[in-house]
Short mmCIF file of N, CA and C in Angstrom, two decimals:
data_model
loop_
_atom_site.label_atom_id
_atom_site.label_comp_id
_atom_site.label_asym_id
_atom_site.label_seq_id
_atom_site.Cartn_x
_atom_site.Cartn_y
_atom_site.Cartn_z
N MET A 818 120.20 59.57 88.52
CA MET A 818 118.98 60.15 88.57
C MET A 818 119.15 61.26 89.63
N ARG A 819 119.61 60.82 90.76
CA ARG A 819 120.02 61.91 91.97
C ARG A 819 120.87 63.08 91.67
N ALA A 820 121.69 62.78 90.88
CA ALA A 820 122.50 63.86 90.17
C ALA A 820 121.63 64.92 89.68
N ALA A 821 120.86 64.65 88.74
CA ALA A 821 120.09 65.46 87.87
C ALA A 821 119.00 66.15 88.88
N LEU A 822 118.42 65.64 89.95
CA LEU A 822 117.62 66.34 91.17
C LEU A 822 118.61 67.34 91.66
N ASP A 823 119.82 67.00 92.12
CA ASP A 823 120.53 67.77 92.95
C ASP A 823 120.87 68.90 91.86
N VAL A 824 121.19 68.97 90.61
CA VAL A 824 121.48 69.75 89.78
C VAL A 824 120.19 70.98 89.72
N LEU A 825 119.17 70.27 89.55
CA LEU A 825 117.62 71.06 89.65
C LEU A 825 117.44 72.02 90.80
N SER A 826 117.55 71.19 91.74
CA SER A 826 117.36 71.65 93.15
C SER A 826 118.48 72.88 93.39
N ALA A 827 119.70 72.83 92.80
CA ALA A 827 120.78 73.83 93.00
C ALA A 827 120.42 75.11 92.10
N VAL A 828 119.90 74.62 90.75
CA VAL A 828 119.52 75.92 90.07
C VAL A 828 118.14 76.64 90.65
N LEU A 829 117.33 76.00 91.42
CA LEU A 829 116.17 76.65 91.95
C LEU A 829 116.24 77.46 93.13
N LEU A 830 117.34 76.85 93.88
CA LEU A 830 118.01 77.37 95.23
C LEU A 830 118.61 78.58 94.79
N LEU A 831 119.59 78.95 93.90
CA LEU A 831 120.30 79.73 93.69
C LEU A 831 119.40 81.05 92.86
N THR A 832 118.66 80.28 91.97
CA THR A 832 117.80 81.52 91.43
C THR A 832 116.77 82.05 92.58
N GLY A 833 116.14 81.16 93.36
CA GLY A 833 115.27 82.32 94.38
C GLY A 833 116.43 82.81 95.26
N ALA A 834 117.59 82.44 95.43
CA ALA A 834 118.36 83.30 96.31
C ALA A 834 118.63 84.65 95.53
N GLY A 835 118.73 84.63 94.27
CA GLY A 835 119.03 85.80 93.42
C GLY A 835 117.90 86.60 93.55
N PHE A 836 116.96 86.03 93.27
CA PHE A 836 115.58 87.08 93.32
C PHE A 836 115.24 87.43 94.91
N CYS A 837 115.97 86.88 95.72
CA CYS A 837 115.71 87.64 97.03
C CYS A 837 116.53 88.64 97.43
N VAL A 838 117.87 88.67 96.81
CA VAL A 838 118.68 89.73 96.85
C VAL A 838 118.25 90.90 95.59
N LEU A 839 117.80 90.55 94.95
CA LEU A 839 117.26 91.56 94.10
C LEU A 839 116.25 92.50 94.87
N THR A 840 115.16 91.56 95.80
CA THR A 840 114.47 92.24 96.35
C THR A 840 115.10 93.20 97.40
N ALA A 841 116.10 92.72 98.11
CA ALA A 841 116.72 93.79 99.16
C ALA A 841 117.40 94.82 98.38
N VAL A 842 117.95 94.55 97.28
CA VAL A 842 118.12 96.19 96.52
C VAL A 842 117.24 96.79 96.08
N GLY A 843 115.94 96.10 95.63
CA GLY A 843 115.08 96.98 95.22
C GLY A 843 114.50 97.76 96.43
N VAL A 844 114.29 97.31 97.72
CA VAL A 844 113.61 97.73 98.99
C VAL A 844 114.61 98.83 99.28
N LEU A 845 115.92 98.55 98.93
CA LEU A 845 116.93 99.87 99.44
C LEU A 845 117.06 101.05 98.54
N ARG A 846 116.74 100.75 97.39
CA ARG A 846 117.15 101.66 96.16
C ARG A 846 115.76 102.49 95.85
N PHE A 847 114.77 101.77 95.68
CA PHE A 847 113.50 102.52 95.30
C PHE A 847 113.24 103.72 95.98
N PRO A 848 112.55 104.78 95.46
CA PRO A 848 112.32 106.04 95.96
C PRO A 848 111.17 106.17 96.86
N ASP A 849 110.10 105.41 96.65
CA ASP A 849 108.87 105.62 97.41
C ASP A 849 108.33 104.27 97.65
N PRO A 850 107.32 104.21 98.59
CA PRO A 850 106.69 103.06 99.39
C PRO A 850 106.25 102.03 97.93
N VAL A 851 105.49 102.75 97.26
CA VAL A 851 104.77 101.95 96.32
C VAL A 851 105.90 101.24 95.24
N CYS A 852 107.13 101.61 94.83
CA CYS A 852 107.97 100.99 94.14
C CYS A 852 108.53 99.87 95.00
N ARG A 853 108.85 100.36 96.49
CA ARG A 853 109.39 99.23 97.13
C ARG A 853 108.29 98.03 97.47
N LEU A 854 107.31 98.21 97.66
CA LEU A 854 106.08 97.54 97.92
C LEU A 854 106.12 96.23 96.58
N HIS A 855 106.12 97.05 95.27
CA HIS A 855 106.25 96.25 94.05
C HIS A 855 107.49 95.50 94.37
N ALA A 856 108.79 95.59 94.59
CA ALA A 856 109.80 94.92 94.54
C ALA A 856 109.69 93.62 95.46
N ALA A 857 109.03 94.01 96.92
CA ALA A 857 108.80 92.97 98.00
C ALA A 857 107.80 91.92 97.77
N ALA A 858 106.85 92.58 97.10
CA ALA A 858 105.64 91.39 96.54
C ALA A 858 105.92 90.69 95.64
N LYS A 859 106.69 91.31 94.51
CA LYS A 859 106.80 90.24 93.54
C LYS A 859 108.01 89.32 93.43
N ALA A 860 108.89 90.16 93.51
CA ALA A 860 110.50 89.41 93.62
C ALA A 860 110.50 88.48 94.85
N GLN A 861 110.18 88.82 95.83
CA GLN A 861 110.46 88.00 97.20
C GLN A 861 109.49 87.08 97.10
N THR A 862 108.36 87.20 96.49
CA THR A 862 107.28 85.87 96.59
C THR A 862 107.99 84.94 95.55
N LEU A 863 108.51 85.22 94.34
CA LEU A 863 109.09 84.47 93.44
C LEU A 863 110.15 83.63 94.02
N GLY A 864 110.96 84.55 94.57
CA GLY A 864 112.36 84.00 95.25
C GLY A 864 111.83 82.93 96.37
N VAL A 865 111.06 83.26 97.15
CA VAL A 865 110.78 82.27 98.12
C VAL A 865 110.15 81.03 97.38
N LEU A 866 109.11 80.94 96.60
CA LEU A 866 108.74 79.86 95.83
C LEU A 866 109.94 79.17 95.25
N LEU A 867 110.86 79.68 94.54
CA LEU A 867 111.89 78.89 93.80
C LEU A 867 112.68 78.26 95.07
N ILE A 868 113.06 79.00 95.98
CA ILE A 868 113.60 77.97 97.42
C ILE A 868 112.82 77.12 97.51
N LEU A 869 111.76 77.33 97.93
CA LEU A 869 110.61 76.05 98.47
C LEU A 869 110.73 74.89 97.63
N GLY A 870 110.93 75.11 96.06
CA GLY A 870 110.49 74.46 95.10
C GLY A 870 112.28 73.46 95.08
N GLY A 871 113.21 74.11 95.31
CA GLY A 871 114.52 73.73 95.22
C GLY A 871 114.59 72.75 96.62
N THR A 872 114.11 73.30 97.39
CA THR A 872 114.00 72.53 98.72
C THR A 872 113.42 70.92 98.77
N ALA A 873 112.33 71.22 97.98
CA ALA A 873 111.24 69.87 97.94
C ALA A 873 112.14 69.00 97.26
N PHE A 874 112.99 69.16 96.53
CA PHE A 874 113.81 67.90 95.74
C PHE A 874 114.74 67.51 96.82
N GLN A 875 115.09 68.14 97.85
CA GLN A 875 116.07 67.72 98.72
C GLN A 875 115.62 66.77 99.96
N VAL A 876 114.40 66.95 100.67
CA VAL A 876 113.79 66.57 101.47
C VAL A 876 112.81 65.40 101.29
N SER A 877 112.70 64.81 102.34
CA SER A 877 111.55 63.21 102.17
C SER A 877 110.30 63.94 101.78
N ALA A 878 109.53 63.01 101.36
CA ALA A 878 108.21 62.92 100.85
C ALA A 878 107.34 63.68 101.98
N ARG A 879 107.66 63.31 103.32
CA ARG A 879 106.55 63.82 104.30
C ARG A 879 106.55 65.31 104.68
N HIS A 880 108.00 65.62 104.09
CA HIS A 880 108.16 67.53 104.56
C HIS A 880 107.70 68.28 103.24
N ILE A 881 107.49 67.45 102.30
CA ILE A 881 106.82 68.52 101.06
C ILE A 881 105.26 69.33 101.43
N VAL A 882 104.64 68.38 102.12
CA VAL A 882 103.25 69.07 102.58
C VAL A 882 103.52 70.22 103.38
N SER A 883 104.47 70.42 104.13
CA SER A 883 104.77 71.46 104.71
C SER A 883 105.42 72.55 104.18
N LEU A 884 106.06 72.30 103.15
CA LEU A 884 106.61 73.25 102.24
C LEU A 884 105.38 73.86 101.26
N ALA A 885 104.67 72.76 101.07
CA ALA A 885 103.31 73.45 99.99
C ALA A 885 102.71 74.39 101.11
N LEU A 886 102.52 74.12 102.10
CA LEU A 886 101.52 75.06 102.88
C LEU A 886 102.38 76.30 103.09
N VAL A 887 103.75 76.34 103.40
CA VAL A 887 104.37 77.51 103.22
C VAL A 887 104.20 78.28 102.34
N ALA A 888 104.23 77.74 100.88
CA ALA A 888 103.94 78.52 99.69
C ALA A 888 102.66 78.91 99.67
N VAL A 889 101.59 78.21 99.93
CA VAL A 889 100.03 78.72 100.14
C VAL A 889 100.00 80.11 100.96
N PHE A 890 100.77 79.70 102.08
CA PHE A 890 100.66 80.84 103.23
C PHE A 890 101.47 82.18 102.30
N GLN A 891 102.44 81.91 101.81
CA GLN A 891 102.89 83.13 101.30
C GLN A 891 102.46 83.72 100.15
N LEU A 892 101.58 83.01 99.14
CA LEU A 892 100.94 83.66 98.35
C LEU A 892 99.42 84.10 98.73
N ALA A 893 99.04 83.89 99.70
CA ALA A 893 98.00 84.31 100.40
C ALA A 893 97.87 85.44 101.45
N THR A 894 99.14 85.64 101.96
CA THR A 894 99.31 86.76 102.55
C THR A 894 100.04 88.13 102.12
N VAL A 895 100.93 87.70 101.17
CA VAL A 895 101.55 88.89 100.75
C VAL A 895 100.51 89.90 99.86
N PRO A 896 99.54 89.68 99.12
CA PRO A 896 98.78 90.47 98.65
C PRO A 896 98.16 91.18 99.74
N VAL A 897 97.65 90.62 100.55
CA VAL A 897 96.87 91.46 101.54
C VAL A 897 97.95 92.58 102.53
N VAL A 898 98.96 92.04 102.75
CA VAL A 898 99.78 92.84 103.44
C VAL A 898 100.38 94.11 102.46
N GLY A 899 100.57 93.58 101.03
CA GLY A 899 100.62 94.83 100.24
C GLY A 899 99.87 96.14 100.10
N GLN A 900 98.63 95.45 100.30
CA GLN A 900 97.65 96.50 99.99
C GLN A 900 97.27 96.91 101.12
N VAL A 901 97.30 96.50 102.58
CA VAL A 901 97.33 97.34 103.52
C VAL A 901 98.56 98.48 103.80
N VAL A 902 99.71 97.88 103.67
CA VAL A 902 100.95 98.82 103.74
C VAL A 902 100.87 99.99 102.59
N GLY A 903 100.21 99.65 101.28
CA GLY A 903 100.44 100.56 100.35
C GLY A 903 99.20 101.66 100.71
N ARG A 904 97.97 101.38 101.34
CA ARG A 904 96.92 101.97 101.35
C ARG A 904 97.42 103.00 102.58
N THR A 905 98.28 102.45 103.72
CA THR A 905 98.52 103.15 104.89
C THR A 905 99.74 104.13 104.47
N ALA A 906 100.55 103.63 103.49
CA ALA A 906 101.76 104.91 103.09
C ALA A 906 100.97 106.05 102.05
N TYR A 907 99.91 105.66 101.28
CA TYR A 907 98.81 106.57 100.86
C TYR A 907 98.54 107.66 101.69
N ARG A 908 97.66 107.06 102.75
CA ARG A 908 96.99 108.17 103.67
C ARG A 908 98.04 108.96 104.71
N THR A 909 99.16 108.14 104.83
CA THR A 909 99.94 109.06 105.60
C THR A 909 100.70 110.20 104.83
N GLY A 910 100.67 110.28 103.58
CA GLY A 910 101.40 110.76 102.68
C GLY A 910 102.91 110.57 102.36
N ALA A 911 103.39 109.38 102.60
CA ALA A 911 104.55 108.84 102.33
C ALA A 911 104.42 108.61 100.40
N VAL A 912 103.42 108.58 99.72
CA VAL A 912 103.63 108.24 98.91
C VAL A 912 103.58 109.80 97.89
N HIS A 913 104.49 109.71 96.51
CA HIS A 913 104.54 110.99 95.94
C HIS A 913 103.18 110.71 95.10
N ARG A 914 102.25 111.43 95.57
CA ARG A 914 101.13 111.21 94.59
C ARG A 914 101.22 112.06 93.25
N ASP A 915 102.01 113.02 92.95
CA ASP A 915 102.36 113.49 91.71
C ASP A 915 103.08 112.71 90.86
N ALA A 916 103.35 111.67 91.36
CA ALA A 916 104.15 110.80 90.24
C ALA A 916 103.35 109.71 90.08
N LEU A 917 102.25 109.55 90.58
CA LEU A 917 101.20 108.42 90.11
C LEU A 917 100.39 108.69 88.80
N VAL A 918 100.62 107.62 87.87
CA VAL A 918 99.94 107.87 86.76
C VAL A 918 98.48 108.04 87.11
N THR A 919 97.74 106.94 87.43
CA THR A 919 96.39 106.93 87.89
C THR A 919 96.22 106.79 89.31
N ASP A 920 95.37 107.83 89.84
CA ASP A 920 95.07 107.83 91.38
C ASP A 920 93.60 107.75 91.64
N GLU A 921 93.38 106.32 91.64
CA GLU A 921 91.91 105.99 91.88
C GLU A 921 91.54 106.15 93.31
N LEU A 922 92.58 106.01 94.42
CA LEU A 922 92.12 105.93 95.65
C LEU A 922 91.85 107.37 96.19
N ARG A 923 92.07 108.19 95.63
CA ARG A 923 91.82 109.62 96.02
C ARG A 923 90.42 110.16 95.99
N ALA A 924 89.98 109.65 94.91
CA ALA A 924 88.43 109.66 94.61
C ALA A 924 87.60 108.91 95.77
N ARG A 925 88.18 107.82 95.88
CA ARG A 925 87.27 106.84 96.87
C ARG A 925 87.57 107.51 98.18
N LEU A 926 88.52 108.23 98.58
CA LEU A 926 88.91 108.69 100.05
C LEU A 926 87.95 109.72 100.13
N ALA A 927 87.77 110.64 99.14
CA ALA A 927 86.95 111.80 98.90
C ALA A 927 85.50 111.51 99.21
N GLU A 928 85.26 110.44 98.46
CA GLU A 928 83.83 110.35 98.43
C GLU A 928 83.53 109.72 99.87
N GLY A 929 84.25 108.94 100.47
CA GLY A 929 84.16 108.45 101.85
C GLY A 929 84.31 109.34 102.85
N GLU A 930 84.94 110.40 102.74
CA GLU A 930 84.73 111.89 103.73
C GLU A 930 83.55 112.24 103.69
N ARG A 931 82.98 112.54 102.41
CA ARG A 931 81.78 113.24 102.34
C ARG A 931 80.59 112.50 102.87
N GLY A 932 80.70 111.36 103.13
CA GLY A 932 79.52 110.24 103.62
C GLY A 932 78.95 109.64 102.55
N GLY A 933 79.56 109.50 101.18
CA GLY A 933 78.55 109.05 100.22
C GLY A 933 79.22 107.68 99.78
#
């Protein structure tokens, strides 16, 4: 039984580490902040959750609550940070606006500037 848990843990840890490496490559290689945010938010979150899952099989039961709290914190903060960083990048002109398929934020910001 312990060997099966060790194998499952190893698979989860290695898969999570792979997603984290892919995140790093995506952040380095993608051309603009919107693409980089996508890599950082999606793949990194999945990688961290897989690593936490693999770690849960190797630690005692009293540490699993801590791992679950880390997972919840990760799931709660990543979307908020992504939204703030994305909006900041858009407002500072770092986003290639002509490459966007739909630009809903442009109308909202123009509406806010008019005072409406």
